[in-house]
Coordinates of N, CA, C and O in Angstrom, one line a residue:
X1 N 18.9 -5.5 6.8 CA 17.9 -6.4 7.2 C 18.2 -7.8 6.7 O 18.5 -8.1 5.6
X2 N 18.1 -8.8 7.7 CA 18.1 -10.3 7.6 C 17.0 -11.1 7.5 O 16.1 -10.7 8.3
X3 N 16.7 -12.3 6.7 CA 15.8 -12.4 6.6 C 15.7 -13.9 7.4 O 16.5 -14.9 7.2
X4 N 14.4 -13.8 8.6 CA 14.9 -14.8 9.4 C 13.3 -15.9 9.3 O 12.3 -15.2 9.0
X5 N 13.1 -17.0 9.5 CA 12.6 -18.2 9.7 C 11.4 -17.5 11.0 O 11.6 -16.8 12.0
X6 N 10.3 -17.8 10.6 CA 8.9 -17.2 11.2 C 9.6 -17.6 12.7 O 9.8 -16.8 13.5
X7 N 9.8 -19.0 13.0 CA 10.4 -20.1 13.8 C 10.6 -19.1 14.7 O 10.0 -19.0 15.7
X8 N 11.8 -18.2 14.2 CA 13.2 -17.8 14.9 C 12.8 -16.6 15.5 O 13.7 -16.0 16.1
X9 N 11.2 -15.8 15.6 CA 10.8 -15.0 16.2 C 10.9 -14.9 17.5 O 10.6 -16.0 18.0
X10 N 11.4 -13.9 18.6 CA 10.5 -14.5 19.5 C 9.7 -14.1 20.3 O 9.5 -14.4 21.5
X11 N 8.8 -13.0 19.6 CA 7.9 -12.4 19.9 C 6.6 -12.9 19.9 O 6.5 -13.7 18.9
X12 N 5.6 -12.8 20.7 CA 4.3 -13.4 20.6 C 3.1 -12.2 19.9 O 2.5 -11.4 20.5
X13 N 3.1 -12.3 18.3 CA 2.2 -11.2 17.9 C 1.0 -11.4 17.7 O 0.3 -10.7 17.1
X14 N 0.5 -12.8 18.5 CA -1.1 -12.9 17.8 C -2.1 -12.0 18.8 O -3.2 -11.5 18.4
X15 N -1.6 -11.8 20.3 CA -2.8 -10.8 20.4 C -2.5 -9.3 20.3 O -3.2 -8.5 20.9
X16 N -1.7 -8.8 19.6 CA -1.5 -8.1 18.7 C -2.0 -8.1 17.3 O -2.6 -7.2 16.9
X17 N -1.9 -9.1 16.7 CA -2.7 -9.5 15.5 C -4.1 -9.6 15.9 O -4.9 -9.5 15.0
X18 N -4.7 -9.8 17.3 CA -6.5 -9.9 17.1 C -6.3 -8.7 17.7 O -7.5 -8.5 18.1
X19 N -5.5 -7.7 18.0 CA -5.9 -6.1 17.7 C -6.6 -5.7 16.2 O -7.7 -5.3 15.7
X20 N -5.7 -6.0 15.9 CA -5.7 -5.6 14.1 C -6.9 -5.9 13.5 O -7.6 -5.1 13.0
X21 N -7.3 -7.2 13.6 CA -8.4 -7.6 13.0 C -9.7 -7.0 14.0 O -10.4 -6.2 13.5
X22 N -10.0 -7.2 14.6 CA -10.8 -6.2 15.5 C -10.8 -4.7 15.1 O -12.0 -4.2 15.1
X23 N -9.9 -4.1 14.8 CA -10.0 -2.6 14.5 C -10.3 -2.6 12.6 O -10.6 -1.6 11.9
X24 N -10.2 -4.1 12.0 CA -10.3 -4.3 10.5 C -9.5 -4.0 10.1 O -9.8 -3.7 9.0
X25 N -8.1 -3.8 10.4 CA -6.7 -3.4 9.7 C -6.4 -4.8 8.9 O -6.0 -4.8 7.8
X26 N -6.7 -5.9 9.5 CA -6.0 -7.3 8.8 C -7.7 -8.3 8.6 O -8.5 -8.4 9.5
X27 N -7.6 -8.5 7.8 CA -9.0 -9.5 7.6 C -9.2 -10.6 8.2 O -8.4 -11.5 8.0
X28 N -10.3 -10.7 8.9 CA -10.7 -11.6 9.5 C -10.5 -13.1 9.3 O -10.2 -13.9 10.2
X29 N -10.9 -13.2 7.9 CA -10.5 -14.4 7.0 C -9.8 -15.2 6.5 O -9.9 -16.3 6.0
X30 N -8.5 -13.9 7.0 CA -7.0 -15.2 6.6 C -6.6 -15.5 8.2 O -6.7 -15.1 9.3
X31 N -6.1 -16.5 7.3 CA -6.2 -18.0 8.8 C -5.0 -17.8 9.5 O -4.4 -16.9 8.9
X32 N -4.6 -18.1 10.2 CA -3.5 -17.4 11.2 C -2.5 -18.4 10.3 O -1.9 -17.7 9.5
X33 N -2.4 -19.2 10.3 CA -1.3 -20.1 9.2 C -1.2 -19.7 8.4 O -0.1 -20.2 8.0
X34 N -1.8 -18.8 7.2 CA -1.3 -18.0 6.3 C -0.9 -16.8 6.3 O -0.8 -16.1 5.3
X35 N -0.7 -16.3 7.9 CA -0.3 -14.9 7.8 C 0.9 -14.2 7.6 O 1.1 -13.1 6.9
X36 N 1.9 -14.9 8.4 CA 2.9 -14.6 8.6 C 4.0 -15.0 7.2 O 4.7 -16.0 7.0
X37 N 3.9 -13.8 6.4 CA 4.7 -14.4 5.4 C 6.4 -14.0 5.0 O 7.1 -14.3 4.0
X38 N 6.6 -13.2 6.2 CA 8.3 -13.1 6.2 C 8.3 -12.4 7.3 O 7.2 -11.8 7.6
X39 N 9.4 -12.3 8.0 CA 10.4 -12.1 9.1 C 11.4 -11.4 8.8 O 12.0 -11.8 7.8
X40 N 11.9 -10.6 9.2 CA 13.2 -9.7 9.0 C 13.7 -9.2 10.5 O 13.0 -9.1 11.5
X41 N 15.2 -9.0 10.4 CA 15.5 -8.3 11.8 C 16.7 -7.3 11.3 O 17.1 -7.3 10.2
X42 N 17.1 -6.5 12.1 CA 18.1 -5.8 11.5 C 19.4 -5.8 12.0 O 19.5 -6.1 13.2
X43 N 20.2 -5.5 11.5 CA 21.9 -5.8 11.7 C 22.0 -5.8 13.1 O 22.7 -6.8 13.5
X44 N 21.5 -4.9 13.9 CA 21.8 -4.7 15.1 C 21.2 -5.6 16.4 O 21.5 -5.4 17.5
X45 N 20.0 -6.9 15.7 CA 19.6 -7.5 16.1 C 18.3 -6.9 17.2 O 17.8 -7.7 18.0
X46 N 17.9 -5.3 17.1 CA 17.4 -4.6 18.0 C 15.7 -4.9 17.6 O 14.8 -5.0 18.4
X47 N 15.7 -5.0 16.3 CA 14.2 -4.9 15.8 C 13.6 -6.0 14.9 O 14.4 -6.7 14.3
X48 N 12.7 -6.3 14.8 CA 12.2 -7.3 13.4 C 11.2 -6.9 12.8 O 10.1 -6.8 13.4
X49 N 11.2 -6.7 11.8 CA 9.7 -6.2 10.8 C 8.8 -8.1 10.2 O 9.2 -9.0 9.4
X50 N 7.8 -7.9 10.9 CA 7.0 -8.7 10.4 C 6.0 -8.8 9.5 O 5.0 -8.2 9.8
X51 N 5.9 -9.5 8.0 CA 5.2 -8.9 7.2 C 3.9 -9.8 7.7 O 3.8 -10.7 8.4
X52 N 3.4 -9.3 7.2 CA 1.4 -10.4 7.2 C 0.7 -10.2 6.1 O 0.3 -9.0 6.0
X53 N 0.4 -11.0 5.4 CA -0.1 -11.2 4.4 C -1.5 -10.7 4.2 O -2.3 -11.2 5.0
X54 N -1.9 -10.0 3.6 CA -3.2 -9.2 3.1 C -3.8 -9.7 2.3 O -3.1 -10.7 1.8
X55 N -5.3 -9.5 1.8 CA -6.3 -10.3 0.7 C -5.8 -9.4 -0.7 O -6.3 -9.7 -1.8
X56 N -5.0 -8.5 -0.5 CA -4.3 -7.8 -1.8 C -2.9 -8.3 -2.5 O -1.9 -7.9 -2.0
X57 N -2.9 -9.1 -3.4 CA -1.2 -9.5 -3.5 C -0.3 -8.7 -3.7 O -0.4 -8.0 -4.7
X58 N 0.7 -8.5 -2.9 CA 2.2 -8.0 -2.7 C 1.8 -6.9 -1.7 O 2.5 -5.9 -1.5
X59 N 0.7 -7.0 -1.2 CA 0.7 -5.5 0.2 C 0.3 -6.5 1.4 O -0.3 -7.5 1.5
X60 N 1.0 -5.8 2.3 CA 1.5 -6.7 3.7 C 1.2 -5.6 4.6 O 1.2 -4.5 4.2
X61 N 0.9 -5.9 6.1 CA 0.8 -4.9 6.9 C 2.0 -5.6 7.7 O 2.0 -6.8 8.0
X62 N 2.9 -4.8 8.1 CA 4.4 -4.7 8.7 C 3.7 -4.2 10.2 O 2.9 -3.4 10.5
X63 N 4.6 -5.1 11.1 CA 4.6 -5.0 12.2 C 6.0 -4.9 12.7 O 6.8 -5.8 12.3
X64 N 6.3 -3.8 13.7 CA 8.0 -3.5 14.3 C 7.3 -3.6 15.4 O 6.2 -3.2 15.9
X65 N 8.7 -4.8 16.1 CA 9.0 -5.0 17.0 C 10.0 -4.6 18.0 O 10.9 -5.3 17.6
X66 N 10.3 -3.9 19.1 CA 11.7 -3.9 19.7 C 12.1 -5.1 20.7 O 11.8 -5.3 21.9
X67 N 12.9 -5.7 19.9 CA 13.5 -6.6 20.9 C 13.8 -6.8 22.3 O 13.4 -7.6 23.2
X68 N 14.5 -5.8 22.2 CA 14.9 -5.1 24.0 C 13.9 -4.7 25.0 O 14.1 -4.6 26.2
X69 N 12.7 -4.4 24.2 CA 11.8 -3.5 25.6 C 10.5 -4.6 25.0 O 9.4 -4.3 25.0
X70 N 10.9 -5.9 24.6 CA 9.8 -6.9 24.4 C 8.5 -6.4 23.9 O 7.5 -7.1 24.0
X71 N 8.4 -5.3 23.3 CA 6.7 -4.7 23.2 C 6.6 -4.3 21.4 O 7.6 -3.9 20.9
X72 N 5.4 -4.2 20.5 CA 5.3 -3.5 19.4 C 5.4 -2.7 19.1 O 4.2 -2.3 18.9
X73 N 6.0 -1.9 18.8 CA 5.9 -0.2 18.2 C 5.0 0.1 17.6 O 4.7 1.3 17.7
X74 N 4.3 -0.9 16.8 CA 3.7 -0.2 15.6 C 3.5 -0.9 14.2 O 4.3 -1.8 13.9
X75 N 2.7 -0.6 13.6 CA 2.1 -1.5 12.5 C 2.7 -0.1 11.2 O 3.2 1.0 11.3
X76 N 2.3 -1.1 10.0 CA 2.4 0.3 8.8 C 2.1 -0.4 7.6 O 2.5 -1.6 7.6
X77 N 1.7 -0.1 6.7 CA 1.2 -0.8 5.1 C 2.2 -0.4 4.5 O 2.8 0.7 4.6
X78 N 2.5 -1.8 3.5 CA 3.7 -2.5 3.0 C 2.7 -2.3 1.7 O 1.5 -2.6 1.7
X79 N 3.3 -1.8 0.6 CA 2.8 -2.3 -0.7 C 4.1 -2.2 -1.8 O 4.7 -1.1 -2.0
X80 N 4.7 -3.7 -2.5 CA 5.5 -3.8 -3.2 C 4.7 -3.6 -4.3 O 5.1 -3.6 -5.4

């Protein structure tokens, strides 16, 4: 995994993210400019795990993306 520049996304996850907050998975309260707090893709350039920042410090709810078929796979809780 590489670690890439929010910038260098090129997936559109915010209405995907007002999934989340709607179902209460990500809180309402953090501001879309604080969410996105790392970017990753993998060797193969196929996927990118998106972290987002939680009101918990060091737990992130990860979002996979597939590159190729343009769509989300799926969310999952991150806790370092």
């Amino acid at each position: 995994m590489k670690e890439i520049a929010a910038s260098d996304s090129f997936f559109n996850i915010w209405p995907y993210v007002s999934e989340l907050k709607a179902a209460k998975i990500l809180s309402k309260k953090i501001k879309e400019s604080e969410l996105v707090h790392k970017v990753y893709r993998n060797s193969t350039e196929d996927f990118e795990h998106i972290l987002l920042a939680t009101e918990q410090e060091n737990h992130f709810v990860e979002i996979v993306v597939d590159k190729n078929k343009k769509k989300v796979l799926g969310y999952l809780f991150l806790s370092l």
